Amino acid sequence: MLPHFPQELIEKFIEEIGPDASTLRSCALVCPAFAASSQASIFSEVAIVITPETRNAERLLDVLLHSPHLAAYVHSLKIVVVHNYRKPIDEPISWSPAVASILGFLRHVKSFTLDFPWREAVSEWGSIPTELKAAICGLCHRSPLESLHLIGLGFVPDLAEFSQLVTSSALKELSFIRLMIPRSSEHRPETKGLTKCRFELGLSPLDFVAIWGDSLSSVRCLRFLWPQDTESPRGPQTLLNAVSPSLEDLHLDYYRRKFSPC
């Protein structure tokens, strides 16, 4: 009788359980009717934590190789790098080849976060292996991304390569935290649907508006960390001129810049 239990009630039951992975696994094991909904809930949000001590990327890859259908359930993905502060600050990150392989499975990610700890004068984006960088760009290009958060990447030397991360036509929410991009206005992103943005950048605000201004025309919520020593007092007004008249939420904060824009 239970295998014919209404799917709507099964999904409601799973929703009430919430993120309790242990209970969800028990439901899937006890009754096959709950398996698909339980798996969808368990794998809807995935975090890959990169440390020298953990091997969660390898374990996740083993799961996907054994059950590739689970990749379709992953809608939120976070790659979080944890630095060992007992080691030199500029020590290279030890990336597992499993991370790039995992990204190759994913096609339905709606929210993606790439999070590095702040390491001054280190270009995290530049230090990512070529194969993994291509896998990240591929994920962002083929997935229906609605939310993209890039944290602590440092200086990004190649804007053409970096622009591949923001090609999703579904992109609505964008965060650039502790990130520097070149002054060049070539390879401007064409993201017209952005509605919520947060930027904490190590570059001139006017340079930023020149590069990203066209992408801000639909923004309703904007948070921007502004260099206090900016060369033009008209910077904030220039930014406001680039955003939609329907802007509903605006936060401008200031900081004293300790480095020169690249």
PDB file of C-alpha atoms in Angstrom:
ATOM      1  CA  MET A   1       0.000   0.000   0.000  1.00  0.00           C
ATOM      2  CA  LEU A   2       2.778   2.413   0.951  1.00  0.00           C
ATOM      3  CA  PRO A   3       4.484   2.363  -2.471  1.00  0.00           C
ATOM      4  CA  HIS A   4       1.267   3.942  -3.814  1.00  0.00           C
ATOM      5  CA  PHE A   5       1.201   6.570  -1.080  1.00  0.00           C
ATOM      6  CA  PRO A   6       0.576  10.016  -2.648  1.00  0.00           C
ATOM      7  CA  GLN A   7       3.893  11.554  -3.681  1.00  0.00           C
ATOM      8  CA  GLU A   8       2.739  14.963  -2.448  1.00  0.00           C
ATOM      9  CA  LEU A   9       2.417  13.619   1.100  1.00  0.00           C
ATOM     10  CA  ILE A  10       5.799  11.919   0.903  1.00  0.00           C
ATOM     11  CA  GLU A  11       7.438  15.181  -0.178  1.00  0.00           C
ATOM     12  CA  LYS A  12       5.605  17.075   2.570  1.00  0.00           C
ATOM     13  CA  PHE A  13       6.879  14.576   5.122  1.00  0.00           C
ATOM     14  CA  ILE A  14      10.446  14.951   3.817  1.00  0.00           C
ATOM     15  CA  GLU A  15      10.088  18.728   3.946  1.00  0.00           C
ATOM     16  CA  GLU A  16       9.049  18.547   7.606  1.00  0.00           C
ATOM     17  CA  ILE A  17      12.121  16.455   8.433  1.00  0.00           C
ATOM     18  CA  GLY A  18      14.328  19.221   7.073  1.00  0.00           C
ATOM     19  CA  PRO A  19      18.124  18.850   6.849  1.00  0.00           C
ATOM     20  CA  ASP A  20      18.308  15.867   9.231  1.00  0.00           C
ATOM     21  CA  ALA A  21      20.404  13.615   6.992  1.00  0.00           C
ATOM     22  CA  SER A  22      20.374  10.697   9.430  1.00  0.00           C
ATOM     23  CA  THR A  23      16.567  10.554   9.524  1.00  0.00           C
ATOM     24  CA  LEU A  24      16.355  10.968   5.758  1.00  0.00           C
ATOM     25  CA  ARG A  25      18.734   8.066   5.201  1.00  0.00           C
ATOM     26  CA  SER A  26      16.661   5.925   7.573  1.00  0.00           C
ATOM     27  CA  CYS A  27      13.482   6.765   5.638  1.00  0.00           C
ATOM     28  CA  ALA A  28      15.117   5.764   2.357  1.00  0.00           C
ATOM     29  CA  LEU A  29      16.351   2.463   3.797  1.00  0.00           C
ATOM     30  CA  VAL A  30      13.095   1.490   5.523  1.00  0.00           C
ATOM     31  CA  CYS A  31      10.759   2.320   2.639  1.00  0.00           C
ATOM     32  CA  PRO A  32      11.748   2.521  -1.062  1.00  0.00           C
ATOM     33  CA  ALA A  33       8.878   4.962  -1.668  1.00  0.00           C
ATOM     34  CA  PHE A  34      10.819   7.559   0.318  1.00  0.00           C
ATOM     35  CA  ALA A  35      14.166   6.920  -1.384  1.00  0.00           C
ATOM     36  CA  ALA A  36      14.013   9.447  -4.242  1.00  0.00           C
ATOM     37  CA  SER A  37      12.646  12.303  -2.113  1.00  0.00           C
ATOM     38  CA  SER A  38      15.114  11.578   0.692  1.00  0.00           C
ATOM     39  CA  GLN A  39      18.052  11.518  -1.705  1.00  0.00           C
ATOM     40  CA  ALA A  40      16.900  14.748  -3.346  1.00  0.00           C
ATOM     41  CA  SER A  41      16.808  16.459   0.051  1.00  0.00           C
ATOM     42  CA  ILE A  42      20.163  15.078   1.212  1.00  0.00           C
ATOM     43  CA  PHE A  43      22.015  16.107  -1.964  1.00  0.00           C
ATOM     44  CA  SER A  44      20.240  19.405  -2.651  1.00  0.00           C
ATOM     45  CA  GLU A  45      23.051  21.285  -0.871  1.00  0.00           C
ATOM     46  CA  VAL A  46      26.628  20.038  -1.167  1.00  0.00           C
ATOM     47  CA  ALA A  47      29.750  21.553   0.409  1.00  0.00           C
ATOM     48  CA  ILE A  48      33.243  20.446  -0.570  1.00  0.00           C
ATOM     49  CA  VAL A  49      35.706  21.533   2.124  1.00  0.00           C
ATOM     50  CA  ILE A  50      39.319  21.634   0.960  1.00  0.00           C
ATOM     51  CA  THR A  51      41.873  20.907   3.698  1.00  0.00           C
ATOM     52  CA  PRO A  52      45.001  18.713   3.742  1.00  0.00           C
ATOM     53  CA  GLU A  53      43.361  16.533   6.384  1.00  0.00           C
ATOM     54  CA  THR A  54      40.000  15.773   4.750  1.00  0.00           C
ATOM     55  CA  ARG A  55      39.076  13.587   1.804  1.00  0.00           C
ATOM     56  CA  ASN A  56      35.406  14.504   1.424  1.00  0.00           C
ATOM     57  CA  ALA A  57      35.881  15.246  -2.299  1.00  0.00           C
ATOM     58  CA  GLU A  58      37.084  11.696  -2.907  1.00  0.00           C
ATOM     59  CA  ARG A  59      34.174  10.252  -0.925  1.00  0.00           C
ATOM     60  CA  LEU A  60      31.638  12.352  -2.831  1.00  0.00           C
ATOM     61  CA  LEU A  61      33.164  11.311  -6.159  1.00  0.00           C
ATOM     62  CA  ASP A  62      32.863   7.647  -5.154  1.00  0.00           C
ATOM     63  CA  VAL A  63      29.163   8.197  -4.394  1.00  0.00           C
ATOM     64  CA  LEU A  64      28.527   9.876  -7.756  1.00  0.00           C
ATOM     65  CA  LEU A  65      30.413   7.192  -9.659  1.00  0.00           C
ATOM     66  CA  HIS A  66      28.263   4.534  -7.988  1.00  0.00           C
ATOM     67  CA  SER A  67      24.990   6.501  -8.232  1.00  0.00           C
ATOM     68  CA  PRO A  68      25.340   9.144 -10.987  1.00  0.00           C
ATOM     69  CA  HIS A  69      21.617  10.015 -10.821  1.00  0.00           C
ATOM     70  CA  LEU A  70      22.312  11.828  -7.529  1.00  0.00           C
ATOM     71  CA  ALA A  71      24.106  14.618  -9.430  1.00  0.00           C
ATOM     72  CA  ALA A  72      20.746  15.872 -10.723  1.00  0.00           C
ATOM     73  CA  TYR A  73      19.679  16.627  -7.137  1.00  0.00           C
ATOM     74  CA  VAL A  74      22.565  19.032  -6.439  1.00  0.00           C
ATOM     75  CA  HIS A  75      21.182  22.574  -6.657  1.00  0.00           C
ATOM     76  CA  SER A  76      23.541  24.360  -4.258  1.00  0.00           C
ATOM     77  CA  LEU A  77      27.311  23.819  -4.330  1.00  0.00           C
ATOM     78  CA  LYS A  78      29.983  25.346  -2.100  1.00  0.00           C
ATOM     79  CA  ILE A  79      33.723  24.836  -2.458  1.00  0.00           C
ATOM     80  CA  VAL A  80      35.315  26.135   0.738  1.00  0.00           C
ATOM     81  CA  VAL A  81      39.093  26.271   1.157  1.00  0.00           C
ATOM     82  CA  VAL A  82      40.340  26.160   4.753  1.00  0.00           C
ATOM     83  CA  HIS A  83      43.910  27.373   5.296  1.00  0.00           C
ATOM     84  CA  ASN A  84      46.130  25.701   7.878  1.00  0.00           C
ATOM     85  CA  TYR A  85      47.485  28.700   9.801  1.00  0.00           C
ATOM     86  CA  ARG A  86      50.333  26.607  11.185  1.00  0.00           C
ATOM     87  CA  LYS A  87      51.823  26.596   7.684  1.00  0.00           C
ATOM     88  CA  PRO A  88      53.282  29.483   5.606  1.00  0.00           C
ATOM     89  CA  ILE A  89      50.606  31.881   4.351  1.00  0.00           C
ATOM     90  CA  ASP A  90      51.751  31.501   0.732  1.00  0.00           C
ATOM     91  CA  GLU A  91      51.859  27.698   0.720  1.00  0.00           C
ATOM     92  CA  PRO A  92      50.005  26.351  -2.349  1.00  0.00           C
ATOM     93  CA  ILE A  93      46.623  24.733  -1.845  1.00  0.00           C
ATOM     94  CA  SER A  94      46.594  20.983  -2.316  1.00  0.00           C
ATOM     95  CA  TRP A  95      43.730  20.379  -4.750  1.00  0.00           C
ATOM     96  CA  SER A  96      42.369  16.886  -5.198  1.00  0.00           C
ATOM     97  CA  PRO A  97      41.722  15.819  -8.827  1.00  0.00           C
ATOM     98  CA  ALA A  98      38.374  14.557  -7.522  1.00  0.00           C
ATOM     99  CA  VAL A  99      37.030  18.133  -7.345  1.00  0.00           C
ATOM    100  CA  ALA A 100      37.215  18.661 -11.128  1.00  0.00           C
ATOM    101  CA  SER A 101      35.690  15.214 -11.689  1.00  0.00           C
ATOM    102  CA  ILE A 102      32.769  16.047  -9.378  1.00  0.00           C
ATOM    103  CA  LEU A 103      32.046  19.277 -11.257  1.00  0.00           C
ATOM    104  CA  GLY A 104      31.861  17.284 -14.475  1.00  0.00           C
ATOM    105  CA  PHE A 105      28.836  15.408 -13.103  1.00  0.00           C
ATOM    106  CA  LEU A 106      26.827  18.508 -12.211  1.00  0.00           C
ATOM    107  CA  ARG A 107      24.329  20.099 -14.611  1.00  0.00           C
ATOM    108  CA  HIS A 108      21.591  21.574 -12.413  1.00  0.00           C
ATOM    109  CA  VAL A 109      23.408  23.842  -9.944  1.00  0.00           C
ATOM    110  CA  LYS A 110      21.488  27.045  -9.179  1.00  0.00           C
ATOM    111  CA  SER A 111      23.751  28.460  -6.454  1.00  0.00           C
ATOM    112  CA  PHE A 112      27.555  28.255  -6.521  1.00  0.00           C
ATOM    113  CA  THR A 113      30.025  29.572  -3.938  1.00  0.00           C
ATOM    114  CA  LEU A 114      33.815  29.525  -4.267  1.00  0.00           C
ATOM    115  CA  ASP A 115      35.275  30.631  -0.934  1.00  0.00           C
ATOM    116  CA  PHE A 116      38.952  31.197  -0.087  1.00  0.00           C
ATOM    117  CA  PRO A 117      40.433  32.562   3.165  1.00  0.00           C
ATOM    118  CA  TRP A 118      41.991  35.992   2.730  1.00  0.00           C
ATOM    119  CA  ARG A 119      45.703  35.726   1.956  1.00  0.00           C
ATOM    120  CA  GLU A 120      47.143  39.120   1.055  1.00  0.00           C
ATOM    121  CA  ALA A 121      49.204  39.248  -2.153  1.00  0.00           C
ATOM    122  CA  VAL A 122      48.096  35.727  -3.157  1.00  0.00           C
ATOM    123  CA  SER A 123      46.121  35.234  -6.383  1.00  0.00           C
ATOM    124  CA  GLU A 124      43.933  32.271  -5.482  1.00  0.00           C
ATOM    125  CA  TRP A 125      42.283  32.227  -8.913  1.00  0.00           C
ATOM    126  CA  GLY A 126      45.678  32.195 -10.602  1.00  0.00           C
ATOM    127  CA  SER A 127      46.857  29.291  -8.427  1.00  0.00           C
ATOM    128  CA  ILE A 128      43.950  26.982  -9.292  1.00  0.00           C
ATOM    129  CA  PRO A 129      45.077  24.118 -11.577  1.00  0.00           C
ATOM    130  CA  THR A 130      44.138  24.611 -15.236  1.00  0.00           C
ATOM    131  CA  GLU A 131      41.922  21.517 -15.349  1.00  0.00           C
ATOM    132  CA  LEU A 132      39.981  22.576 -12.252  1.00  0.00           C
ATOM    133  CA  LYS A 133      39.629  26.147 -13.511  1.00  0.00           C
ATOM    134  CA  ALA A 134      38.167  24.821 -16.762  1.00  0.00           C
ATOM    135  CA  ALA A 135      35.789  22.607 -14.770  1.00  0.00           C
ATOM    136  CA  ILE A 136      34.597  25.593 -12.706  1.00  0.00           C
ATOM    137  CA  CYS A 137      34.030  27.705 -15.831  1.00  0.00           C
ATOM    138  CA  GLY A 138      32.231  24.775 -17.462  1.00  0.00           C
ATOM    139  CA  LEU A 139      29.955  24.334 -14.456  1.00  0.00           C
ATOM    140  CA  CYS A 140      29.006  28.017 -14.473  1.00  0.00           C
ATOM    141  CA  HIS A 141      28.441  27.999 -18.236  1.00  0.00           C
ATOM    142  CA  ARG A 142      26.162  24.955 -18.493  1.00  0.00           C
ATOM    143  CA  SER A 143      24.255  25.253 -15.205  1.00  0.00           C
ATOM    144  CA  PRO A 144      21.129  27.402 -14.713  1.00  0.00           C
ATOM    145  CA  LEU A 145      22.988  29.503 -12.146  1.00  0.00           C
ATOM    146  CA  GLU A 146      20.848  32.033 -10.304  1.00  0.00           C
ATOM    147  CA  SER A 147      23.326  32.855  -7.530  1.00  0.00           C
ATOM    148  CA  LEU A 148      27.132  33.152  -7.733  1.00  0.00           C
ATOM    149  CA  HIS A 149      29.407  34.048  -4.805  1.00  0.00           C
ATOM    150  CA  LEU A 150      33.165  34.443  -5.338  1.00  0.00           C
ATOM    151  CA  ILE A 151      35.052  35.125  -2.118  1.00  0.00           C
ATOM    152  CA  GLY A 152      38.748  35.788  -1.547  1.00  0.00           C
ATOM    153  CA  LEU A 153      39.985  35.053  -5.067  1.00  0.00           C
ATOM    154  CA  GLY A 154      42.474  37.936  -4.960  1.00  0.00           C
ATOM    155  CA  PHE A 155      43.712  39.303  -8.281  1.00  0.00           C
ATOM    156  CA  VAL A 156      42.182  37.805 -11.422  1.00  0.00           C
ATOM    157  CA  PRO A 157      44.687  38.449 -14.251  1.00  0.00           C
ATOM    158  CA  ASP A 158      42.574  37.245 -17.187  1.00  0.00           C
ATOM    159  CA  LEU A 159      39.204  38.970 -17.459  1.00  0.00           C
ATOM    160  CA  ALA A 160      38.277  36.970 -20.574  1.00  0.00           C
ATOM    161  CA  GLU A 161      38.658  33.723 -18.663  1.00  0.00           C
ATOM    162  CA  PHE A 162      36.967  35.107 -15.566  1.00  0.00           C
ATOM    163  CA  SER A 163      33.972  36.382 -17.550  1.00  0.00           C
ATOM    164  CA  GLN A 164      33.069  32.770 -18.330  1.00  0.00           C
ATOM    165  CA  LEU A 165      31.878  32.483 -14.729  1.00  0.00           C
ATOM    166  CA  VAL A 166      29.034  34.944 -15.255  1.00  0.00           C
ATOM    167  CA  THR A 167      27.536  33.720 -18.527  1.00  0.00           C
ATOM    168  CA  SER A 168      24.355  32.207 -17.054  1.00  0.00           C
ATOM    169  CA  SER A 169      21.288  33.970 -18.443  1.00  0.00           C
ATOM    170  CA  ALA A 170      19.453  33.038 -15.222  1.00  0.00           C
ATOM    171  CA  LEU A 171      21.951  34.840 -12.943  1.00  0.00           C
ATOM    172  CA  LYS A 172      20.185  37.139 -10.475  1.00  0.00           C
ATOM    173  CA  GLU A 173      22.466  37.343  -7.427  1.00  0.00           C
ATOM    174  CA  LEU A 174      26.195  38.080  -7.577  1.00  0.00           C
ATOM    175  CA  SER A 175      28.825  38.568  -4.859  1.00  0.00           C
ATOM    176  CA  PHE A 176      32.460  39.584  -5.403  1.00  0.00           C
ATOM    177  CA  ILE A 177      34.250  39.666  -2.037  1.00  0.00           C
ATOM    178  CA  ARG A 178      37.989  40.451  -1.717  1.00  0.00           C
ATOM    179  CA  LEU A 179      38.502  40.278  -5.441  1.00  0.00           C
ATOM    180  CA  MET A 180      40.507  42.379  -7.901  1.00  0.00           C
ATOM    181  CA  ILE A 181      39.961  42.484 -11.656  1.00  0.00           C
ATOM    182  CA  PRO A 182      42.015  44.207 -14.398  1.00  0.00           C
ATOM    183  CA  ARG A 183      41.313  47.774 -15.464  1.00  0.00           C
ATOM    184  CA  SER A 184      40.653  46.639 -19.029  1.00  0.00           C
ATOM    185  CA  SER A 185      37.053  47.096 -20.140  1.00  0.00           C
ATOM    186  CA  GLU A 186      37.302  44.303 -22.718  1.00  0.00           C
ATOM    187  CA  HIS A 187      35.229  41.160 -22.325  1.00  0.00           C
ATOM    188  CA  ARG A 188      32.457  42.931 -20.473  1.00  0.00           C
ATOM    189  CA  PRO A 189      29.965  40.503 -18.951  1.00  0.00           C
ATOM    190  CA  GLU A 190      26.479  40.499 -20.421  1.00  0.00           C
ATOM    191  CA  THR A 191      24.432  39.675 -17.342  1.00  0.00           C
ATOM    192  CA  LYS A 192      21.268  41.725 -17.694  1.00  0.00           C
ATOM    193  CA  GLY A 193      19.118  39.955 -15.107  1.00  0.00           C
ATOM    194  CA  LEU A 194      21.050  40.807 -11.935  1.00  0.00           C
ATOM    195  CA  THR A 195      18.795  41.996  -9.114  1.00  0.00           C
ATOM    196  CA  LYS A 196      21.021  41.601  -6.033  1.00  0.00           C
ATOM    197  CA  CYS A 197      24.746  42.387  -5.880  1.00  0.00           C
ATOM    198  CA  ARG A 198      27.428  42.666  -3.230  1.00  0.00           C
ATOM    199  CA  PHE A 199      30.887  43.934  -4.125  1.00  0.00           C
ATOM    200  CA  GLU A 200      33.996  44.328  -1.963  1.00  0.00           C
ATOM    201  CA  LEU A 201      36.687  45.019  -4.508  1.00  0.00           C
ATOM    202  CA  GLY A 202      40.288  46.135  -4.628  1.00  0.00           C
ATOM    203  CA  LEU A 203      39.957  48.468  -7.593  1.00  0.00           C
ATOM    204  CA  SER A 204      38.774  51.923  -8.531  1.00  0.00           C
ATOM    205  CA  PRO A 205      34.970  52.244  -8.376  1.00  0.00           C
ATOM    206  CA  LEU A 206      35.019  54.117 -11.673  1.00  0.00           C
ATOM    207  CA  ASP A 207      36.939  51.271 -13.306  1.00  0.00           C
ATOM    208  CA  PHE A 208      34.358  48.876 -11.942  1.00  0.00           C
ATOM    209  CA  VAL A 209      31.438  50.878 -13.307  1.00  0.00           C
ATOM    210  CA  ALA A 210      33.163  51.068 -16.709  1.00  0.00           C
ATOM    211  CA  ILE A 211      33.395  47.271 -16.814  1.00  0.00           C
ATOM    212  CA  TRP A 212      30.192  46.181 -15.071  1.00  0.00           C
ATOM    213  CA  GLY A 213      27.888  49.172 -15.443  1.00  0.00           C
ATOM    214  CA  ASP A 214      25.728  47.632 -18.178  1.00  0.00           C
ATOM    215  CA  SER A 215      25.086  44.595 -15.980  1.00  0.00           C
ATOM    216  CA  LEU A 216      23.652  46.687 -13.133  1.00  0.00           C
ATOM    217  CA  SER A 217      20.627  48.078 -14.965  1.00  0.00           C
ATOM    218  CA  SER A 218      18.149  45.757 -13.208  1.00  0.00           C
ATOM    219  CA  VAL A 219      19.716  45.670  -9.742  1.00  0.00           C
ATOM    220  CA  ARG A 220      17.323  46.265  -6.845  1.00  0.00           C
ATOM    221  CA  CYS A 221      19.657  45.501  -3.931  1.00  0.00           C
ATOM    222  CA  LEU A 222      23.262  46.740  -4.048  1.00  0.00           C
ATOM    223  CA  ARG A 223      25.972  46.528  -1.383  1.00  0.00           C
ATOM    224  CA  PHE A 224      29.344  48.066  -2.211  1.00  0.00           C
ATOM    225  CA  LEU A 225      32.501  48.446  -0.116  1.00  0.00           C
ATOM    226  CA  TRP A 226      34.065  51.689  -1.353  1.00  0.00           C
ATOM    227  CA  PRO A 227      37.785  52.696  -1.202  1.00  0.00           C
ATOM    228  CA  GLN A 228      38.059  55.767   1.034  1.00  0.00           C
ATOM    229  CA  ASP A 229      40.962  57.128  -1.011  1.00  0.00           C
ATOM    230  CA  THR A 230      39.123  56.944  -4.335  1.00  0.00           C
ATOM    231  CA  GLU A 231      40.434  59.408  -6.896  1.00  0.00           C
ATOM    232  CA  SER A 232      37.046  60.947  -7.665  1.00  0.00           C
ATOM    233  CA  PRO A 233      34.391  62.263  -5.261  1.00  0.00           C
ATOM    234  CA  ARG A 234      31.844  61.564  -8.017  1.00  0.00           C
ATOM    235  CA  GLY A 235      32.394  57.821  -7.732  1.00  0.00           C
ATOM    236  CA  PRO A 236      29.242  57.032  -5.717  1.00  0.00           C
ATOM    237  CA  GLN A 237      27.084  59.108  -8.051  1.00  0.00           C
ATOM    238  CA  THR A 238      28.597  57.375 -11.083  1.00  0.00           C
ATOM    239  CA  LEU A 239      27.673  54.040  -9.571  1.00  0.00           C
ATOM    240  CA  LEU A 240      24.130  55.179  -8.809  1.00  0.00           C
ATOM    241  CA  ASN A 241      23.734  56.385 -12.385  1.00  0.00           C
ATOM    242  CA  ALA A 242      24.529  52.858 -13.584  1.00  0.00           C
ATOM    243  CA  VAL A 243      21.864  51.097 -11.548  1.00  0.00           C
ATOM    244  CA  SER A 244      18.159  50.912 -12.136  1.00  0.00           C
ATOM    245  CA  PRO A 245      15.851  53.743 -10.993  1.00  0.00           C
ATOM    246  CA  SER A 246      13.918  51.017  -9.192  1.00  0.00           C
ATOM    247  CA  LEU A 247      16.812  50.411  -6.758  1.00  0.00           C
ATOM    248  CA  GLU A 248      15.207  49.513  -3.442  1.00  0.00           C
ATOM    249  CA  ASP A 249      18.121  48.719  -1.117  1.00  0.00           C
ATOM    250  CA  LEU A 250      21.533  50.432  -1.158  1.00  0.00           C
ATOM    251  CA  HIS A 251      24.474  50.035   1.233  1.00  0.00           C
ATOM    252  CA  LEU A 252      27.751  51.918   0.670  1.00  0.00           C
ATOM    253  CA  ASP A 253      30.591  51.322   3.125  1.00  0.00           C
ATOM    254  CA  TYR A 254      34.112  52.739   3.075  1.00  0.00           C
ATOM    255  CA  TYR A 255      37.538  51.262   3.757  1.00  0.00           C
ATOM    256  CA  ARG A 256      41.117  52.527   3.618  1.00  0.00           C
ATOM    257  CA  ARG A 257      42.954  50.754   0.841  1.00  0.00           C
ATOM    258  CA  LYS A 258      46.407  49.351   1.675  1.00  0.00           C
ATOM    259  CA  PHE A 259      47.251  48.267  -1.849  1.00  0.00           C
ATOM    260  CA  SER A 260      47.190  49.789  -5.316  1.00  0.00           C
ATOM    261  CA  PRO A 261      44.737  48.539  -7.919  1.00  0.00           C
ATOM    262  CA  CYS A 262      46.341  46.148 -10.393  1.00  0.00           C
TER     263      CYS A 262
END
